[in-house]
Coordinates of C-alpha atoms and ligand atoms in Angstrom, one line a residue:
X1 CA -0.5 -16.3 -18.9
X2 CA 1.0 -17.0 -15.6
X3 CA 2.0 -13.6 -14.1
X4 CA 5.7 -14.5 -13.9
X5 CA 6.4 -15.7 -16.4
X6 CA 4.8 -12.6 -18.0
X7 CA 7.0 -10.2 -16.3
X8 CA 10.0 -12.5 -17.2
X9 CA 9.2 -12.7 -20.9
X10 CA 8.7 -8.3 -20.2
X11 CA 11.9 -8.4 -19.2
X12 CA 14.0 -9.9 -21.8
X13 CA 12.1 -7.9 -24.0
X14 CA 12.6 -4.8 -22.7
X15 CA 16.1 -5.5 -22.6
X16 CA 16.5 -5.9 -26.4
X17 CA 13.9 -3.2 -27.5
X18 CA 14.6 0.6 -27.4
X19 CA 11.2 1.6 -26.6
X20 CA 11.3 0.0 -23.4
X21 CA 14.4 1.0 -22.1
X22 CA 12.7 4.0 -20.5
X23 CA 12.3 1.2 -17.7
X24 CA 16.3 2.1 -16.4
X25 CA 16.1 5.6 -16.6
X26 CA 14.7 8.9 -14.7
X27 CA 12.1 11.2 -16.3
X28 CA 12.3 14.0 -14.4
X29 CA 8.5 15.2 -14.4
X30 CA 6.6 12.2 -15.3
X31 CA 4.6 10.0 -13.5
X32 CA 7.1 7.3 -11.6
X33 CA 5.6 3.8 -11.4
X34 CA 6.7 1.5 -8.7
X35 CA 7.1 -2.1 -9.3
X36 CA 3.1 -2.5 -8.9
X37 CA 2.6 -0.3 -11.5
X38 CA 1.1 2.3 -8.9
X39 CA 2.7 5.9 -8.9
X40 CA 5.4 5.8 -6.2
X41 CA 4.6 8.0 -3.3
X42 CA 7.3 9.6 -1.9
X43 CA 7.1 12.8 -1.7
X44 CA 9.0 15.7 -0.1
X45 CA 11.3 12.9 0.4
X46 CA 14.7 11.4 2.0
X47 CA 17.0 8.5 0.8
X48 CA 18.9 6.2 3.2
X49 CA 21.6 3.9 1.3
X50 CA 22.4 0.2 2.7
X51 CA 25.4 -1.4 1.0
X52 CA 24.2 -1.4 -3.1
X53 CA 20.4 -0.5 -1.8
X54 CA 19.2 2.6 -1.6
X55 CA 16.0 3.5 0.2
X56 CA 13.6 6.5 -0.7
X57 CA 10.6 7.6 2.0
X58 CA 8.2 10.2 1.5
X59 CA 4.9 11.7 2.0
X60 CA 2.4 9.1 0.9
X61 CA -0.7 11.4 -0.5
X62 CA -2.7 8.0 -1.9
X63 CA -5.9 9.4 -2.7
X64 CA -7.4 6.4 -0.6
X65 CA -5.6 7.0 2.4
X66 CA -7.7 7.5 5.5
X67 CA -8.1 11.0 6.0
X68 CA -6.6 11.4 9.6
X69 CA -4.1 9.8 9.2
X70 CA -1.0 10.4 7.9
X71 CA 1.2 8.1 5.5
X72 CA 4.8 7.6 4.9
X73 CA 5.8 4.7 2.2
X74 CA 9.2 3.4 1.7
X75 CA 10.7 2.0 -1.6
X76 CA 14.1 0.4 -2.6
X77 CA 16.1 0.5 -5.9
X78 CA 20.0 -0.4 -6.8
X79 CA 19.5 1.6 -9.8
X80 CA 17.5 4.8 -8.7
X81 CA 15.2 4.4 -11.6
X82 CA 13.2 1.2 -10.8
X83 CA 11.6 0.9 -7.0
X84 CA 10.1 -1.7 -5.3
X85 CA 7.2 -0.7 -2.8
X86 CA 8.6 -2.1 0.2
X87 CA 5.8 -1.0 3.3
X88 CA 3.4 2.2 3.6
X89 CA 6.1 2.5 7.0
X90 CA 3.7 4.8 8.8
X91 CA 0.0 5.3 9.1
X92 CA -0.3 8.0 11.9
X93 CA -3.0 8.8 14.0
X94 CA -2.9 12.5 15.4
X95 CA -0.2 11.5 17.8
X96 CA -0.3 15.3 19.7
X97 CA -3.9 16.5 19.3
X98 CA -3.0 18.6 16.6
X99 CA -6.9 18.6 15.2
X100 CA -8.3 18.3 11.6
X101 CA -5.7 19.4 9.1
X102 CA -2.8 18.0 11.2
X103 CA 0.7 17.9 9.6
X104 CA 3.3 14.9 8.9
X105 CA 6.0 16.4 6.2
X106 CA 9.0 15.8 4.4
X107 CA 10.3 12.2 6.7
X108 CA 14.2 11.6 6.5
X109 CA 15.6 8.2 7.6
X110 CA 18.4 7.9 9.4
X111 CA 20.3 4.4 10.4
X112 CA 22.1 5.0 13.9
X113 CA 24.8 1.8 13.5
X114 CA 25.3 2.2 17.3
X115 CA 21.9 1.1 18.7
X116 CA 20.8 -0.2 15.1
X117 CA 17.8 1.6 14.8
X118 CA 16.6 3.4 12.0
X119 CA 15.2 6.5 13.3
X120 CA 13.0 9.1 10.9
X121 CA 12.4 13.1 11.8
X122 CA 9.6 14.9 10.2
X123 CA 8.0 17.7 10.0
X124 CA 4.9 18.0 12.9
X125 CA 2.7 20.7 12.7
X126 CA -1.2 22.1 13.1
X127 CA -2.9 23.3 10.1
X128 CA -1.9 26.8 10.7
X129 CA 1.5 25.5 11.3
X130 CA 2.1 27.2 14.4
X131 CA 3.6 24.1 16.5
X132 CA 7.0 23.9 14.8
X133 CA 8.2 21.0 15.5
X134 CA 10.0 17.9 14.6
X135 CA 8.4 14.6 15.2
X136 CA 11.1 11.2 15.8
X137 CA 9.7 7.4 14.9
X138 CA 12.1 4.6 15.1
X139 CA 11.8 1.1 13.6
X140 CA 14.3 -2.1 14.1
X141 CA 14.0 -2.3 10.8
X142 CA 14.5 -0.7 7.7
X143 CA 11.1 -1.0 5.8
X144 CA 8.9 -1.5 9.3
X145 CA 6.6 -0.4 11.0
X146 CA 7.8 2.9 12.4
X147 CA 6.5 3.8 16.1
X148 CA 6.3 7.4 17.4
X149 CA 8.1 8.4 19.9
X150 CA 8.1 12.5 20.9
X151 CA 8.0 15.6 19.1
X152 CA 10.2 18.8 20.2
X153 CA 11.5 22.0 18.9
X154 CA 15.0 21.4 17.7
X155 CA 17.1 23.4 20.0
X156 CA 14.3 25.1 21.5
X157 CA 13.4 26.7 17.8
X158 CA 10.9 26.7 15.6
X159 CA 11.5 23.8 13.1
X160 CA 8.9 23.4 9.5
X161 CA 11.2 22.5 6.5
X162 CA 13.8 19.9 7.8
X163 CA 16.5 18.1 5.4
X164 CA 19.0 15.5 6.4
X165 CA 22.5 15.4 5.9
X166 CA 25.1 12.2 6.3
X167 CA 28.7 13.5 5.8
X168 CA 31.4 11.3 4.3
X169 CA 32.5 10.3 8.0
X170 CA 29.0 9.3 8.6
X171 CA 28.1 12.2 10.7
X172 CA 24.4 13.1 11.0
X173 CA 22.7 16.0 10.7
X174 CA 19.7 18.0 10.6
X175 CA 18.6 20.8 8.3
X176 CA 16.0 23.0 9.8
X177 CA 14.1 26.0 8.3
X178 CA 13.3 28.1 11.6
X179 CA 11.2 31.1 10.6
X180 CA 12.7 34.0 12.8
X181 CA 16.4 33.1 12.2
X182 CA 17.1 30.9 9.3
X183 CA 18.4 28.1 8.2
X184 CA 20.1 25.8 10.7
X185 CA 22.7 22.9 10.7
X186 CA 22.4 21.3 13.6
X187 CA 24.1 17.6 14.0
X188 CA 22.0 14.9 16.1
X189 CA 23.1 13.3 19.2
X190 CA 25.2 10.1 19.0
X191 CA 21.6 7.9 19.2
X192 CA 20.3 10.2 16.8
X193 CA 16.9 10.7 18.8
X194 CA 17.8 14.2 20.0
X195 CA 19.0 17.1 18.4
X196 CA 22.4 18.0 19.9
X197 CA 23.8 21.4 18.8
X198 CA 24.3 24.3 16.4
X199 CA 26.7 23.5 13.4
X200 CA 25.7 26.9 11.8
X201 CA 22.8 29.1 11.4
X202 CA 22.4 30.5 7.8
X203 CA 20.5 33.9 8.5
X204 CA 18.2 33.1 5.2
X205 CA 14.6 32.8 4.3
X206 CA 15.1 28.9 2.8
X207 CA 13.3 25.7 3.2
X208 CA 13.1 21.9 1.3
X209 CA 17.2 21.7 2.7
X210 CA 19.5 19.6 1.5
X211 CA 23.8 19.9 1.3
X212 CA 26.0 17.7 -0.1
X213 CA 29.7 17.4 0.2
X214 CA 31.6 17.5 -2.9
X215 CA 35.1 17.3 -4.4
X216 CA 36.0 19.0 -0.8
X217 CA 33.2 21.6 -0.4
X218 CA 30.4 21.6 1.1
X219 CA 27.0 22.7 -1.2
X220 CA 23.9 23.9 0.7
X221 CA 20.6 24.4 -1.7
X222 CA 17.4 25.5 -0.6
X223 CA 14.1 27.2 -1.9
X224 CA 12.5 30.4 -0.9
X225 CA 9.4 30.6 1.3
X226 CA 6.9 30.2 -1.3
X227 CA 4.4 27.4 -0.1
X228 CA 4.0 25.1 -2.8
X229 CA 4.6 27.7 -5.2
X230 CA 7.9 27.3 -6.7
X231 CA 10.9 29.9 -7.0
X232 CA 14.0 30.0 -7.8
X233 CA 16.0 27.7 -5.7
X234 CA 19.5 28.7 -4.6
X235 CA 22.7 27.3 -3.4
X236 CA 25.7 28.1 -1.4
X237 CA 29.6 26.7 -0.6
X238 CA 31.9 26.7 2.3
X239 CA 34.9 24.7 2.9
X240 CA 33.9 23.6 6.2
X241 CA 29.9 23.1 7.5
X242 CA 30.0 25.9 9.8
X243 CA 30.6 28.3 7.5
X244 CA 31.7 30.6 6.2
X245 CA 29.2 30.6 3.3
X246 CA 29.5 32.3 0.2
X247 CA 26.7 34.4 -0.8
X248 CA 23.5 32.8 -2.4
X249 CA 23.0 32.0 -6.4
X250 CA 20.6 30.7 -8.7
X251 CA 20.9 27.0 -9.3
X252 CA 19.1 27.5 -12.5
X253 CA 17.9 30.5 -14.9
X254 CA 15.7 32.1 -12.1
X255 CA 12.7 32.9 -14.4
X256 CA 12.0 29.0 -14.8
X257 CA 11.6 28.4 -11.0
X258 CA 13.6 25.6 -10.3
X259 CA 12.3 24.0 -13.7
X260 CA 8.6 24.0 -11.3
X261 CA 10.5 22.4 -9.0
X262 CA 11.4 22.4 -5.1
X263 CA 14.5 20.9 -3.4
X264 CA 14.4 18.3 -1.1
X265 CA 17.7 16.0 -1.6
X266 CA 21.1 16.1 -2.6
X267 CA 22.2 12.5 -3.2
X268 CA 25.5 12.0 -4.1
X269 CA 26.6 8.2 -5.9
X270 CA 30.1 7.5 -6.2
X271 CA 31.7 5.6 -8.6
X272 CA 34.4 3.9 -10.1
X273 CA 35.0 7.4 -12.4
X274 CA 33.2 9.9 -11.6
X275 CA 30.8 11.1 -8.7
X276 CA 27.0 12.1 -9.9
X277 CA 25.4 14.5 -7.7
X278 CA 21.3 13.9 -7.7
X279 CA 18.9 17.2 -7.4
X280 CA 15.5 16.1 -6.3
X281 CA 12.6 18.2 -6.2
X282 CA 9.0 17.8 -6.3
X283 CA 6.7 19.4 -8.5
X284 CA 4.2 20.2 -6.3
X285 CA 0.0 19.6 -7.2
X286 CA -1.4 21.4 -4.3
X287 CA -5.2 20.4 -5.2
X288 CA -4.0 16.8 -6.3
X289 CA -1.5 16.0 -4.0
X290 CA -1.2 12.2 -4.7
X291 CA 0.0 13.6 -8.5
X292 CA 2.2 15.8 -7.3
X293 CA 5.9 14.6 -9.6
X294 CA 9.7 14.5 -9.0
X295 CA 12.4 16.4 -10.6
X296 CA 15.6 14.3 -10.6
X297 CA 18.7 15.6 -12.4
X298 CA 22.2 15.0 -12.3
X299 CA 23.7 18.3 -11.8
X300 CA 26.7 19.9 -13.5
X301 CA 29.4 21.0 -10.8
X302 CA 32.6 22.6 -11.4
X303 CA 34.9 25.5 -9.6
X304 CA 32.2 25.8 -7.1
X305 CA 29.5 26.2 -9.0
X306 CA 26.4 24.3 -8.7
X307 CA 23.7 23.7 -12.0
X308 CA 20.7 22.7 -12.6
X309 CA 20.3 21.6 -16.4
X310 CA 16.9 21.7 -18.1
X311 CA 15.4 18.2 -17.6
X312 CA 15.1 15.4 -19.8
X313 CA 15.2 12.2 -20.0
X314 CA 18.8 10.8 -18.3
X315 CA 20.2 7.4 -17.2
X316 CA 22.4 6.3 -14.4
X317 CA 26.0 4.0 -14.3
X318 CA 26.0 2.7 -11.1
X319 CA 29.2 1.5 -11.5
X320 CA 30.9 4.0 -12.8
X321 CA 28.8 7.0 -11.3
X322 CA 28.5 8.6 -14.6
X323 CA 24.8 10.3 -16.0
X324 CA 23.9 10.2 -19.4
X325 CA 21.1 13.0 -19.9
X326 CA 19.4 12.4 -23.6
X327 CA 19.9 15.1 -26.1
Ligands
GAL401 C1 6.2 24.4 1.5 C2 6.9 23.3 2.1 C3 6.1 22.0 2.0 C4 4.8 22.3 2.7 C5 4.1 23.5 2.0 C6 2.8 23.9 2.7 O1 6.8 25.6 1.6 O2 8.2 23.1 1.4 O3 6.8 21.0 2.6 O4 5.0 22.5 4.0 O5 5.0 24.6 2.1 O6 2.3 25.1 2.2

């Protein structure tokens, strides 16, 4: 049968039949499969949204890539369940004579609406992870070719873990995990190439990053220094970004470690009734990487208090913003 038609008649059915409604919604630990039919890679990852699409990079660990180089792939969605491979958007040669082993982690898009780039950090290292750094790519366009451009220490520290931020005004920032200090806020410079200065420095032990601004406070989550290992992850509130933050608790009971799990987003969707806030996490295959999975799960917020529920099968309104997790 003609492929098209195939994947028309696919989906009628699927809207009609039960069984294959799994199509429109997240299962938080399975294996994701793009519109190819090819698992997504996108790990350690960020989202960008433009207008109704959202855009999710992350470390491409295809088992076929070539093994200097180092892979970010970029898909879109307007429903967060079902994504269309849109480019592998970096295939990186050792761009700082870093050796074998080198390191390209956990990329994080941002669209600078001044210059109308779209500029992506990530985590540079060595195989040792000594160098510390953050690496910058731009692209004119979204799902491009990105091209490197420099690497530095943000604010002269040392920089593994990063995480991004956008705030509600559309202010940019960067999380950074810097080993001797903390956790750092730091908000990029108005053409988002640089980092510009301290928002706050969280004198914790966290990486995988990631706040989220909610109902008027401010939510910071982050893992503990485990590798790829997980732990419990924990999260914090303050009114404004630079703090004061309250003390540190468990997003979820801490004996299940994050459910397996390790932060790397808060996405937040807004709608018509309600606002759904989006944990993702990766569960992490360290000798399989390409099979490493996501945790997504609509977390349960109220009074300042941040949860984690024990994942299942769940869909997504985007109109309406609200989450329907399956009994
Ligand atoms: C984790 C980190 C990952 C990766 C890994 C390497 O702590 O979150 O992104 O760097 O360590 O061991």
């Amino acid at each position: 049968m003609h492929m098209k038609l195939a994947s028309l008649i696919l989906a009628a059915v699927a809207g009609f039949c039960p069984a294959m409604r799994g199509a429109e919604s997240i299962q938080p630990g399975e294996v994701w499969l793009d519109n190819r039919g090819q698992p997504i890679q996108a790990h350690g990852g960020g989202i960008l949204r433009l207008g109704e699409v959202y855009y999710w990079f992350g470390e491409d660990r295809s088992p076929n890539n070539e093994r200097g180089r180092r892979y970010v792939s970029c898909y879109a969605s307007t429903n967060l369940a079902q994504w269309t491979f849109r480019n592998q958007v970096v295939k990186l040669a050792d761009p700082e004579q870093l050796g074998p082993g080198w390191v390209f982690e956990r990329p994080k898009v941002f669209y600078n609406a001044a210059t109308k780039k779209f500029v992506m950090y990530a985590h540079l290292d060595d195989r040792r992870y000594k160098l510390a750094r953050v690496a910058v790519l731009t692209c004119d366009t979204v799902a491009g070719d990105y091209h490197y451009l420099k690497s530095f220490r943000p604010l002269d520290h040392e920089s593994r873990d990063i995480g991004q931020f956008v705030d509600d005004d559309g202010t940019a920032y960067l999380i950074f995990e810097d080993r001797p200090n903390g956790f750092h806020i730091a908000k990029l410079s108005a053409d988002y190439l640089n980092v510009e200065s301290e928002v706050c420095l969280i004198a914790e032990h966290m990486e995988g990053g990631a706040i989220v601004h909610y109902h008027g406070l401010y939510y910071v989550l982050g893992s503990a220094l485990t590798g790829w290992n997980p732990n419990p992850n924990k999260y914090a509130t303050a009114k404004s970004l630079s703090g004061p933050w309250s003390e540190f608790k468990d997003l979820a009971p801490p004996e299940l470690k994050t459910y397996g799990s390790q932060s790397t987003l808060l996405l937040k969707v807004v709608g018509s009734k309600t606002d759904t806030v989006i944990f993702m996490g990766d569960i992490w295959k360290p000798r399989a990487q390409w099979d490493s999975r996501y945790l997504w799960m609509p977390l349960a917020i109220s009074d300042g208090q941040m949860h984690l529920p024990k994942p299942r099968e769940w869909t997504l309104d985007m109109q309406t913003g609200e989450a329907k997790i399956q009994k």
